[in-house]
Coordinates of C-alpha atoms in Angstrom, one line a residue:
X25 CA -57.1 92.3 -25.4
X26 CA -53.5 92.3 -26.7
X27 CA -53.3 93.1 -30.1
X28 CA -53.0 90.2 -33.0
X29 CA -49.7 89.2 -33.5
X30 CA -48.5 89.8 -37.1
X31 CA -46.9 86.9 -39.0
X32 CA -44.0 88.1 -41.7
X33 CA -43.0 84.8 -42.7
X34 CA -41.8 81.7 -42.0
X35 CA -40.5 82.0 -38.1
X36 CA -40.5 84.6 -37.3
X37 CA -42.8 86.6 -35.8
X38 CA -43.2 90.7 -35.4
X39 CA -45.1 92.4 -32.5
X40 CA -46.4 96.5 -33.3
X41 CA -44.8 99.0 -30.5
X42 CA -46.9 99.4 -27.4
X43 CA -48.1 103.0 -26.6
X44 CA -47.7 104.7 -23.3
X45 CA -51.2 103.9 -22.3
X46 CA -50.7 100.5 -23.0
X47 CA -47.5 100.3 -21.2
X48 CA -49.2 101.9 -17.7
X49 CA -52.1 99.8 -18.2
X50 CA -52.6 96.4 -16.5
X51 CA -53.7 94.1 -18.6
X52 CA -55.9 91.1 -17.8
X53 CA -53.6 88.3 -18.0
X54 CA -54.5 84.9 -19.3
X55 CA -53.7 81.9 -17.0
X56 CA -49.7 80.8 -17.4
X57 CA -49.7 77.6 -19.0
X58 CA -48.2 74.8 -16.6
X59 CA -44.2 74.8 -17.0
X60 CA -43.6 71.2 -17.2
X61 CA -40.8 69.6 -14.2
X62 CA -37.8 68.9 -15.4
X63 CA -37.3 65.1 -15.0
X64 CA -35.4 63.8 -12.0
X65 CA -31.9 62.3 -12.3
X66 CA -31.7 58.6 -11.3
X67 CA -30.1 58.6 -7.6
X68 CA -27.6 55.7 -8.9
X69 CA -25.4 58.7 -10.6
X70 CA -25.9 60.8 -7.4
X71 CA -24.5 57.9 -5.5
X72 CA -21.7 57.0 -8.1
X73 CA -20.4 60.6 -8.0
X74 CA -21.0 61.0 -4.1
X75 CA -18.8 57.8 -3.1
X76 CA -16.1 58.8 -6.8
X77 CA -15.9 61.9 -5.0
X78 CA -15.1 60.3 -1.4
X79 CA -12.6 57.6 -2.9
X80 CA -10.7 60.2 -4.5
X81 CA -10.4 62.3 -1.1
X82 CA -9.4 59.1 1.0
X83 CA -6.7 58.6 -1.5
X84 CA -5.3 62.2 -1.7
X85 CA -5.4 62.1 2.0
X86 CA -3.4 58.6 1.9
X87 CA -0.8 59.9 -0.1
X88 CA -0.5 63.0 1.8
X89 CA 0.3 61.1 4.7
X90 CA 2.6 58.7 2.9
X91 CA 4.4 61.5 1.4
X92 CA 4.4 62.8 4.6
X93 CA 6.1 59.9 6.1
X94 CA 8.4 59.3 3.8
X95 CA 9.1 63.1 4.0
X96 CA 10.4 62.2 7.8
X97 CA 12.0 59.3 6.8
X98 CA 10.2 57.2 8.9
X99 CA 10.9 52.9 8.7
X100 CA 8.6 50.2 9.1
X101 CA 8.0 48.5 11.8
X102 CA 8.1 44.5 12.4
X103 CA 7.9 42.4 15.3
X104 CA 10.7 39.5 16.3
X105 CA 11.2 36.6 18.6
X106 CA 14.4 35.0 19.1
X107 CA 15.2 30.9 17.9
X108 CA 15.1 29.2 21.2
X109 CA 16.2 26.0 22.1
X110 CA 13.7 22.8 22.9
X111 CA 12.5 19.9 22.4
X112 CA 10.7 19.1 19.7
X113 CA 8.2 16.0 19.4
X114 CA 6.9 15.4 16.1
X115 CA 3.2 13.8 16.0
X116 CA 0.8 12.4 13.3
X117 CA -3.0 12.9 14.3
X118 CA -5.1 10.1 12.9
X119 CA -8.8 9.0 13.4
X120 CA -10.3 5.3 13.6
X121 CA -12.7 2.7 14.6
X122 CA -12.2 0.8 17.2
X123 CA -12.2 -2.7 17.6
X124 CA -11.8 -5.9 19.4
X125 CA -8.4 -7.2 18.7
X126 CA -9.8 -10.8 19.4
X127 CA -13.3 -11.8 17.9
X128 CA -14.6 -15.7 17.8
X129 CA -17.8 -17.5 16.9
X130 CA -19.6 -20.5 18.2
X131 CA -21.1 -22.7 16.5
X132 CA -23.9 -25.6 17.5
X133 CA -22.2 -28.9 17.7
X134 CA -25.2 -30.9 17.3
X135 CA -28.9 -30.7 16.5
X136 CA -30.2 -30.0 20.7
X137 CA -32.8 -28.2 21.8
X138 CA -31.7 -24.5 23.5
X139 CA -32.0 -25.1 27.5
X140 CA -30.9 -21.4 28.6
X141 CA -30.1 -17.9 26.9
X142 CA -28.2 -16.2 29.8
X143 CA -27.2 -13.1 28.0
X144 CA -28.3 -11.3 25.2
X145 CA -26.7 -9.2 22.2
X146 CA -24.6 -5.9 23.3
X147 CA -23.6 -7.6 27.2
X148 CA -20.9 -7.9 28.4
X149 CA -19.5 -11.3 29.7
X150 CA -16.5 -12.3 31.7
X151 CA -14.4 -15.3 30.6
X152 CA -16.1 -18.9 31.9
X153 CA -19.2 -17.6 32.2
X154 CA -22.0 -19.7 30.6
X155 CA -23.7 -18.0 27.7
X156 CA -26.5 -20.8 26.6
X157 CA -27.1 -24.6 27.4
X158 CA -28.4 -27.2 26.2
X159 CA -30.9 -29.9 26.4
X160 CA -29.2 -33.3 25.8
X161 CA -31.6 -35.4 26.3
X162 CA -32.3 -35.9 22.6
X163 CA -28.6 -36.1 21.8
X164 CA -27.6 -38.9 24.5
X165 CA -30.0 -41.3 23.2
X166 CA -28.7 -41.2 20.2
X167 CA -24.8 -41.6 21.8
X168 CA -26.0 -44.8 22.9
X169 CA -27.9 -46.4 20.0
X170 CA -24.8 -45.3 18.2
X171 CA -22.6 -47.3 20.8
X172 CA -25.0 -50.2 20.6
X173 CA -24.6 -50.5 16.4
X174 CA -20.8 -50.3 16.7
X175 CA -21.1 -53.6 19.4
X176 CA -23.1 -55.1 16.9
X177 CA -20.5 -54.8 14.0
X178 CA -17.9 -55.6 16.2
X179 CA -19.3 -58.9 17.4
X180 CA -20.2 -60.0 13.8
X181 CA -16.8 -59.2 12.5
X182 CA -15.5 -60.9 15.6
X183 CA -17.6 -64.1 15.6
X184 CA -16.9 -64.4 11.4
X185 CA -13.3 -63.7 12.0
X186 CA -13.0 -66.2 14.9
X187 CA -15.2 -68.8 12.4
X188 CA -12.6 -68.4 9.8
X189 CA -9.3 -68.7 12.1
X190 CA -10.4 -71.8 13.7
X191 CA -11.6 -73.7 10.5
X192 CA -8.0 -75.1 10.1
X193 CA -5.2 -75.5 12.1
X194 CA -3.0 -73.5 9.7
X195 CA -5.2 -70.3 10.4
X196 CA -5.4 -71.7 14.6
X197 CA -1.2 -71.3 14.6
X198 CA -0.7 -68.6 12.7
X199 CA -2.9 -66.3 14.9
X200 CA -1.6 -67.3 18.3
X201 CA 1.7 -66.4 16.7
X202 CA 0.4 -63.0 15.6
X203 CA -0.7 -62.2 19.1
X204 CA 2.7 -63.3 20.7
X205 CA 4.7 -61.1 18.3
X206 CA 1.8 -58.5 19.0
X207 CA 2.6 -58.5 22.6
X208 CA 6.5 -58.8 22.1
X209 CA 6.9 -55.7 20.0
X210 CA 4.6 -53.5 22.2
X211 CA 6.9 -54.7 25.1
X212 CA 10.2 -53.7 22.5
X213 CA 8.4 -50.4 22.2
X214 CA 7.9 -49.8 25.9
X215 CA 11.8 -50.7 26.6
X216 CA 12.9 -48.2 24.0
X217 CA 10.5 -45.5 25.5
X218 CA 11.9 -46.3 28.5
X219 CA 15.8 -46.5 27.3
X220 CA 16.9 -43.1 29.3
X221 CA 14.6 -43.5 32.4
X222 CA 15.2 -47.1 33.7
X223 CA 14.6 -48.6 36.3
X224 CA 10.2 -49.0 35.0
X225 CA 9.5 -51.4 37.9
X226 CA 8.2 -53.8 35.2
X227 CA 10.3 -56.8 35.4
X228 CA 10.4 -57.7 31.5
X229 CA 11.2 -54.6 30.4
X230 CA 13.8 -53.6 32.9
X231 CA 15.1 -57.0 31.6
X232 CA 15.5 -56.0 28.1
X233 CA 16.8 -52.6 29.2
X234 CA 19.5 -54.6 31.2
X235 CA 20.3 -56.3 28.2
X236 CA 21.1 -54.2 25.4
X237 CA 22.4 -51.3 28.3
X238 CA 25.5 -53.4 28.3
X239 CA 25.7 -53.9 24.6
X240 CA 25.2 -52.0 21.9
X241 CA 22.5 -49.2 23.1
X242 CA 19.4 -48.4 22.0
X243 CA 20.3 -48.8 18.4
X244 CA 20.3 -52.2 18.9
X245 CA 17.4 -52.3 20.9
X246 CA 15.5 -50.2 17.9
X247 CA 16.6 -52.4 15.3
X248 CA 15.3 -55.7 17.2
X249 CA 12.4 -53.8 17.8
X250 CA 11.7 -53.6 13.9
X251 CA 12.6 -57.3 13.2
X252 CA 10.0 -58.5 15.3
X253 CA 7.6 -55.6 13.6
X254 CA 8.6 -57.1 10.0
X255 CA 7.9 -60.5 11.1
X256 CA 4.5 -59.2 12.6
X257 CA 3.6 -58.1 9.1
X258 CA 4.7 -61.3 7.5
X259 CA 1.9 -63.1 9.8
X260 CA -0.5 -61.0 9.1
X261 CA -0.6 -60.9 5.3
X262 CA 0.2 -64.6 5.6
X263 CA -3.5 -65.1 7.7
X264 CA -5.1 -62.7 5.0
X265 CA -4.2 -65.1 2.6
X266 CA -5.5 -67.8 4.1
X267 CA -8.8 -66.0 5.5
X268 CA -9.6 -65.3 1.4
X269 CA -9.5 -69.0 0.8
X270 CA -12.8 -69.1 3.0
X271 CA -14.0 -65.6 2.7
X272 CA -13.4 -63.4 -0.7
X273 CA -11.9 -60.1 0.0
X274 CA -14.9 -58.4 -1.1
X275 CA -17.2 -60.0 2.2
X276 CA -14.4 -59.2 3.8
X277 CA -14.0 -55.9 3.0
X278 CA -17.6 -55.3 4.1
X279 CA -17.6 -56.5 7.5
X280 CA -14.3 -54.7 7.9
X281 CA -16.6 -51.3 6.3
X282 CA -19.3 -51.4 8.5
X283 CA -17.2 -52.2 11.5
X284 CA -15.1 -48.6 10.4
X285 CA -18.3 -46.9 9.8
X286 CA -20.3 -47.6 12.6
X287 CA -17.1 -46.5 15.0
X288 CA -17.4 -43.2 12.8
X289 CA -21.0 -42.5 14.0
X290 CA -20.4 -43.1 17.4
X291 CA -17.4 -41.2 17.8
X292 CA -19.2 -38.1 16.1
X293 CA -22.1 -38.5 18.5
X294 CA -19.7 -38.7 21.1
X295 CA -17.8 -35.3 19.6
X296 CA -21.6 -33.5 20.0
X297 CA -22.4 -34.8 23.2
X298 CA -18.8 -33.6 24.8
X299 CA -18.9 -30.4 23.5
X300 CA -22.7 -29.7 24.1
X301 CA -21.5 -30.4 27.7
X302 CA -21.4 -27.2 29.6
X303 CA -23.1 -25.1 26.8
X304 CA -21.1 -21.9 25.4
X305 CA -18.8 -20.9 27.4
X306 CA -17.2 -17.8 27.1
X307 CA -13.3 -18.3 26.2
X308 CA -12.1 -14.1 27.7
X309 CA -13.9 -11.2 28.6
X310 CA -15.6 -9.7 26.1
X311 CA -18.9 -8.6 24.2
X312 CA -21.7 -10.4 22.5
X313 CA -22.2 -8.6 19.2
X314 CA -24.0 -11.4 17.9
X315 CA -26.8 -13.8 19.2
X316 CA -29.0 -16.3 17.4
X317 CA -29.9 -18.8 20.0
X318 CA -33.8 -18.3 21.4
X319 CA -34.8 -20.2 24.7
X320 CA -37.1 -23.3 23.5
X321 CA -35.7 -23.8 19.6
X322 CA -34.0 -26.8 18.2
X323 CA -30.7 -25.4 16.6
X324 CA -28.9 -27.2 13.8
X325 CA -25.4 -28.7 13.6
X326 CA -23.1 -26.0 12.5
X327 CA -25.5 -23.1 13.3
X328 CA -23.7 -19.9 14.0
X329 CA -24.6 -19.7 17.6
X330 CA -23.2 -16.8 19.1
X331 CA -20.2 -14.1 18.3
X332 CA -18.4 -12.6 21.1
X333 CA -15.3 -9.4 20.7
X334 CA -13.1 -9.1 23.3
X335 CA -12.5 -6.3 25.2
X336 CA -8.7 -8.0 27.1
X337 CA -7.4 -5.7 24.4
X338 CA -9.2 -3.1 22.1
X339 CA -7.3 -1.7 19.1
X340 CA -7.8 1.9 17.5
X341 CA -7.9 0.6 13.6
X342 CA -6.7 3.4 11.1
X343 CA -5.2 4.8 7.9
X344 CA -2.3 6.9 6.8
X345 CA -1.5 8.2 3.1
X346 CA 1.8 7.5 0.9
X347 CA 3.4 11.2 2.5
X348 CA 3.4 9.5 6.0
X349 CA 3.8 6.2 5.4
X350 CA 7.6 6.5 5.7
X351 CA 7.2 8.3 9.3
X352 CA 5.6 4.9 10.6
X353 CA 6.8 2.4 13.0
X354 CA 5.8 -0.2 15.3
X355 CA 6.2 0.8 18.9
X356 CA 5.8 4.1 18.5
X357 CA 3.5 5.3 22.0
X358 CA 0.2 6.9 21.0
X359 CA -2.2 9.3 23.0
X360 CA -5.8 8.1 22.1
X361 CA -8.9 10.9 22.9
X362 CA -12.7 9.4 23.3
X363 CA -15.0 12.1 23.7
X364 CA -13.3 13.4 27.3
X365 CA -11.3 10.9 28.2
X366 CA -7.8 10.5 27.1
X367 CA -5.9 6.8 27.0
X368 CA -2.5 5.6 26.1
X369 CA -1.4 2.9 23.7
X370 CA 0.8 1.8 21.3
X371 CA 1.2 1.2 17.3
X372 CA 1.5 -3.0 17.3
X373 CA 0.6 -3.8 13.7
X374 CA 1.0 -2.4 10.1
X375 CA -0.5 -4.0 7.2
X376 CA 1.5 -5.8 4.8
X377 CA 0.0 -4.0 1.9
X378 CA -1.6 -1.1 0.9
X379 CA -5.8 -0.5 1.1
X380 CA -8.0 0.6 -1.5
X381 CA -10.8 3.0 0.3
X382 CA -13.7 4.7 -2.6
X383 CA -16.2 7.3 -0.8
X384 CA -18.6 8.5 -3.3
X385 CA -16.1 9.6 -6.3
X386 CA -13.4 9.7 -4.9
X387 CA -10.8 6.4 -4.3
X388 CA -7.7 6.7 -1.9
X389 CA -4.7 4.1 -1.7
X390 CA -3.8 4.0 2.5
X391 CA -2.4 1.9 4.7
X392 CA -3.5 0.6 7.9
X393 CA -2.3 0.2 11.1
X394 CA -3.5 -0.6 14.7
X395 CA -3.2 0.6 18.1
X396 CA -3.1 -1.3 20.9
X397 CA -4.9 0.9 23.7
X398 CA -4.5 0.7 27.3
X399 CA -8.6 0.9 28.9
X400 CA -8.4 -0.7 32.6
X401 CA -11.8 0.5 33.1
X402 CA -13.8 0.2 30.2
X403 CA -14.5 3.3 29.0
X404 CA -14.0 2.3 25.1
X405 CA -17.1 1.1 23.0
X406 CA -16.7 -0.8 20.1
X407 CA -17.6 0.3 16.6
X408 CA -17.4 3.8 17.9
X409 CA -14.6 6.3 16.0
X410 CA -11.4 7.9 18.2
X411 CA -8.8 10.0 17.4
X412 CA -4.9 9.5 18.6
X413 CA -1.7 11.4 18.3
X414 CA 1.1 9.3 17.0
X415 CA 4.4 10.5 18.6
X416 CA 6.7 9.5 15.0
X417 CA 10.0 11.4 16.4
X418 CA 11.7 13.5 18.9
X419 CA 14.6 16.0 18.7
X420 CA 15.8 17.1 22.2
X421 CA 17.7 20.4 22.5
X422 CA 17.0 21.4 19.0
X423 CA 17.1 25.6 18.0
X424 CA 13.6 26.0 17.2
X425 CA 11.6 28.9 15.4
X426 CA 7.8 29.3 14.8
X427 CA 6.5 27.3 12.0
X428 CA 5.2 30.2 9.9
X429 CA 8.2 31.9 10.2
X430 CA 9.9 29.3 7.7
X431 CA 8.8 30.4 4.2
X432 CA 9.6 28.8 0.7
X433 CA 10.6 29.9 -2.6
X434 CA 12.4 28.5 -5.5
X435 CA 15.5 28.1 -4.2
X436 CA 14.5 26.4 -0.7
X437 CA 13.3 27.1 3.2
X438 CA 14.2 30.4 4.6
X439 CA 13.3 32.7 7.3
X440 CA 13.5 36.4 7.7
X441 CA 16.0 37.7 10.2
X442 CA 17.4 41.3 12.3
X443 CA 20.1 42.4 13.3
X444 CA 21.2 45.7 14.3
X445 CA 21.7 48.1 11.7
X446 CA 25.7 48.8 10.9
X447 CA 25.2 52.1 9.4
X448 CA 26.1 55.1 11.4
X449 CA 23.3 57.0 10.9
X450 CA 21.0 54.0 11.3
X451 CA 22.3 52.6 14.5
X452 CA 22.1 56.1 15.8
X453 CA 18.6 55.8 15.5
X454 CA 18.5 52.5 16.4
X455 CA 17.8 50.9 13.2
X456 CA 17.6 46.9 12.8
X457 CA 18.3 45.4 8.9
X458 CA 16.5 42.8 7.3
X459 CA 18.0 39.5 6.1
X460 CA 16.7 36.6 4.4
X461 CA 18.5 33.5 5.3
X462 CA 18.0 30.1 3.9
X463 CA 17.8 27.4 6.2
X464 CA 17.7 23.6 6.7
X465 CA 14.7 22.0 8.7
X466 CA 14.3 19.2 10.3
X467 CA 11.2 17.8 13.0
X468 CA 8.5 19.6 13.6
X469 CA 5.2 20.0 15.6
X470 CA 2.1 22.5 15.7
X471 CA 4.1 25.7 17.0
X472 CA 7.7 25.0 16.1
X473 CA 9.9 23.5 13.5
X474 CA 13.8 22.4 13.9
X475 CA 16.2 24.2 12.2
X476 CA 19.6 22.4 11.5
X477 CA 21.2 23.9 9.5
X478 CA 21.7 28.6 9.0
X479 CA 20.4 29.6 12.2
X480 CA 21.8 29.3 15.6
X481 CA 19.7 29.5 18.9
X482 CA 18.9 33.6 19.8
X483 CA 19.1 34.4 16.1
X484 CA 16.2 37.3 16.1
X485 CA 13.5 35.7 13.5
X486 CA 10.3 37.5 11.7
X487 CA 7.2 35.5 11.9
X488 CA 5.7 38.0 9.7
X489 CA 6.3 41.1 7.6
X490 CA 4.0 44.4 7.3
X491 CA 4.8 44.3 3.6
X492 CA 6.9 43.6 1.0
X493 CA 10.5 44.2 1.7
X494 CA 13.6 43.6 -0.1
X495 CA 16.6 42.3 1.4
X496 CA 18.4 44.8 4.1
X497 CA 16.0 47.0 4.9
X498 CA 16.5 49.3 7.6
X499 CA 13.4 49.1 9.7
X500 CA 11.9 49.5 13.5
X501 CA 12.0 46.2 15.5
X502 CA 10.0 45.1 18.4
X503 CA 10.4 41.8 20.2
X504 CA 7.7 39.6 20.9
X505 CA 6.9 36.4 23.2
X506 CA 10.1 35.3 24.9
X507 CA 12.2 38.1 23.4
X508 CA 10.0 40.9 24.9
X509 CA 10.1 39.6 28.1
X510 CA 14.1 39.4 28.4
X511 CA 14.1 43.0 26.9
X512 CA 12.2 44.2 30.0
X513 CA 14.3 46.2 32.8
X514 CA 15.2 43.9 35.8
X515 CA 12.9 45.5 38.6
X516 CA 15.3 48.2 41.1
X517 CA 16.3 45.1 44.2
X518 CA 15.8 42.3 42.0
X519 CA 19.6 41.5 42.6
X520 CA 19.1 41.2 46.3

């Protein structure tokens, strides 16, 4: 056993000198006690450091390559294509419903049964064809009791009338003299009709033709023709008054009622009877969107039969906002897209006054228009959405660059431009300089806008830049598109 460990004081601790036997000796040794691990690192920091230690090397390797090329003096590199000269057609893309540009209702005339129901909602019908009949049957017999009543009031007026005129002479002579001034003004009437186109083959009134032809005119003709209507007038009030001596004016005036009223309901019946004639006819070619007659049921007067669109000329309905408002006009040609097919048409109405649209939050002011939309064969449907390019302008033989290539800042529109480099040692190695120049544009479409004003056509134009540059900076150019291809060597025998 190892000998007892002496304890001096506080800490520290003395051990007696070992002998030589003790040193050559193996001593028993106790079991180690377990060295505890030492706790892991969390791989997070591992990581951290790994991908530190990689971002540092990619960017001492990028700036040993930058330094390296600005060490050579090596420019960057941008791409150019050169203003060209076109056409340019300016277009506004809009989407809509369309529509019927033509819709009507029909409407029952009269209380009759339904016959018929030829069609039914969502056909389509050409115009004059027959839509429903009707059953008239109910509606005739009324026609004639209707006829019968207005005999009967006539006769009684007639009869008490006649009993009145012929109680005294007075009343006897003063209504023969009505009826000839009744017949000589309707022959007056007939001769001044008739002024411009005699001979009439009627002997009297060729006579008074004859008459005043050789006179005065037909002004005097007219104003004879009014003496004997004032003198008409003068009977008649003068047999009223002398009718009221035997009959008051209120008996009268009921006989003269009943007469009025009774020619009221038989006309109407009449109006019923003619129109239920025939059924519903269809007035153009169109489409029922609406039908509320069933085969069998008595329909009331006034019952909104049957609605009917028609397709002779379907409209594209739309909107446009305030910023294109101003680009609008009527006329303007229109290529309208549903599904595969494409259509022509034209813009043929804007409203008067602006539309207030609200779609959840959100309210919009627009206006809308219509398009009037060529479809000999159909293929439109109604209700269904479209869309349609609007052609709003056209510029013909404008100088033209891409549309991104015009940029904006504070001071206005302007593009970025090459030209070769003027320096000497630049050109020598075939430099190009950067310019901005401002610019004034005009029409435009999806690929190109019209420059009038800074740039003329074959100007050399940057869609794009790498990177920031400032203003004349010597860099590499390459063309692009158009540019490219004219830079190309004419194959050897092209000229022949």
């Amino acid at each position: 056993p190892a000998p007892p460990k002496t304890f001096c004081g506080k800490g520290d601790i003395h051990m007696p000198e070992t002998t030589e036997l003790e040193k050559t000796a193996v001593p028993e040794t106790a079991p180690a006690a377990p060295v505890p691990a030492a706790p892991k690192r969390p791989r997070k920091k591992l990581k951290l450091k790994k991908w530190l230690f990689l971002g540092l090397l990619v960017l001492g390797a990028g700036f040993a390559v930058y330094s390296a090329v600005q060490a050579s003096g090596q420019k960057p590199t941008v791409q150019y294509e050169e203003a060209a000269i076109q056409d340019i057609d300016s277009t506004l893309s809009v989407s809509g419903t369309i529509t019927p540009n033509e819709t009507r209702s029909y409407f029952v005339p009269g209380s009759v049964k339904v016959a018929a129901v030829n069609f039914k909602q969502g056909d389509a019908v050409k115009k004059g064809d027959v839509i429903a009949t009707f059953d008239l049957h109910d509606l005739e017999l009324a026609l004639k009791k209707a006829e019968l009543t207005m005999e009967n009031a006539q006769l009684q007026y007639d009869d008490t009338m006649s009993d009145l005129d012929n109680s005294s002479q007075e009343l006897y002579d003063i209504n023969k003299e009505i009826r000839r001034l009744e017949a000589r003004e309707t022959t007056y009437k007939l001769a001044y009709d008739y002024f411009d186109r005699y001979p009439t083959h009627d002997e009297e009134i060729d006579k008074i033709i004859r008459a005043y032809d050789h006179g005065e005119g037909s002004g005097a003709m007219y104003d004879a023709w009014q003496a004997i209507a004032e003198e008409l007038a003068g009977k008649m009030a003068a047999r009223s008054a002398l009718r009221s001596a035997d009959l008051s004016d209120n008996n009268q005036k009921v006989l003269e009622n009943n007469l009025a009223l009774q020619k009221l309901e038989y006309e109407e019946t009449a109006r019923m009877v003619r129109e239920s004639q025939g059924g519903i006819v269809a007035d153009f070619d169109g489409i029922i969107t609406e039908m509320n007659l069933t085969e069998g049921a008595t329909v009331s007067t006034g019952m909104d039969a049957v609605r009917l669109a028609s397709t002779e000329g379907i409209l594209l309905r739309f909107s446009v906002g305030k910023y294109d408002v101003d680009r609008m006009a009527l006329g303007q040609t229109a290529e309208v897209t549903f599904g595969t097919k494409k259509l022509t048409g034209a813009v043929t109405r804007m409203d008067g006054a602006a539309t207030v649209e609200t779609s959840g939050n959100t309210t919009n002011t627009v206006l809308k228009g219509e398009i009037t939309i060529e479809d000999p064969e159909g293929v439109l449907k109604l209700g269904m959405d479209a869309n349609a390019e609007i052609l709003t302008a056209q510029s013909f033989g404008a100088v033209a660059v891409p549309v991104e290539a015009v940029k904006v800042d504070r001071d206005g529109e302007y593009v970025w431009t090459v030209t070769p480099a003027t320096e000497e040692k630049a050109a020598a190695e075939g430099l190009w300089e950067l310019h901005k120049v401002y610019v004034k544009t005009g029409l435009f479409d999806d690929v190109s806008i019209e420059v009038l004003e800074g740039l003329s056509a074959g100007a050399r134009i940057c869609p794009s830049l790498p990177q920031e540059l400032p203003e004349g900076s010597l860099v590499n150019a390459l063309p692009t598109g158009a540019a490219a291809l004219a830079a190309q060597p004419e194959p050897e025998g092209s000229e022949e």
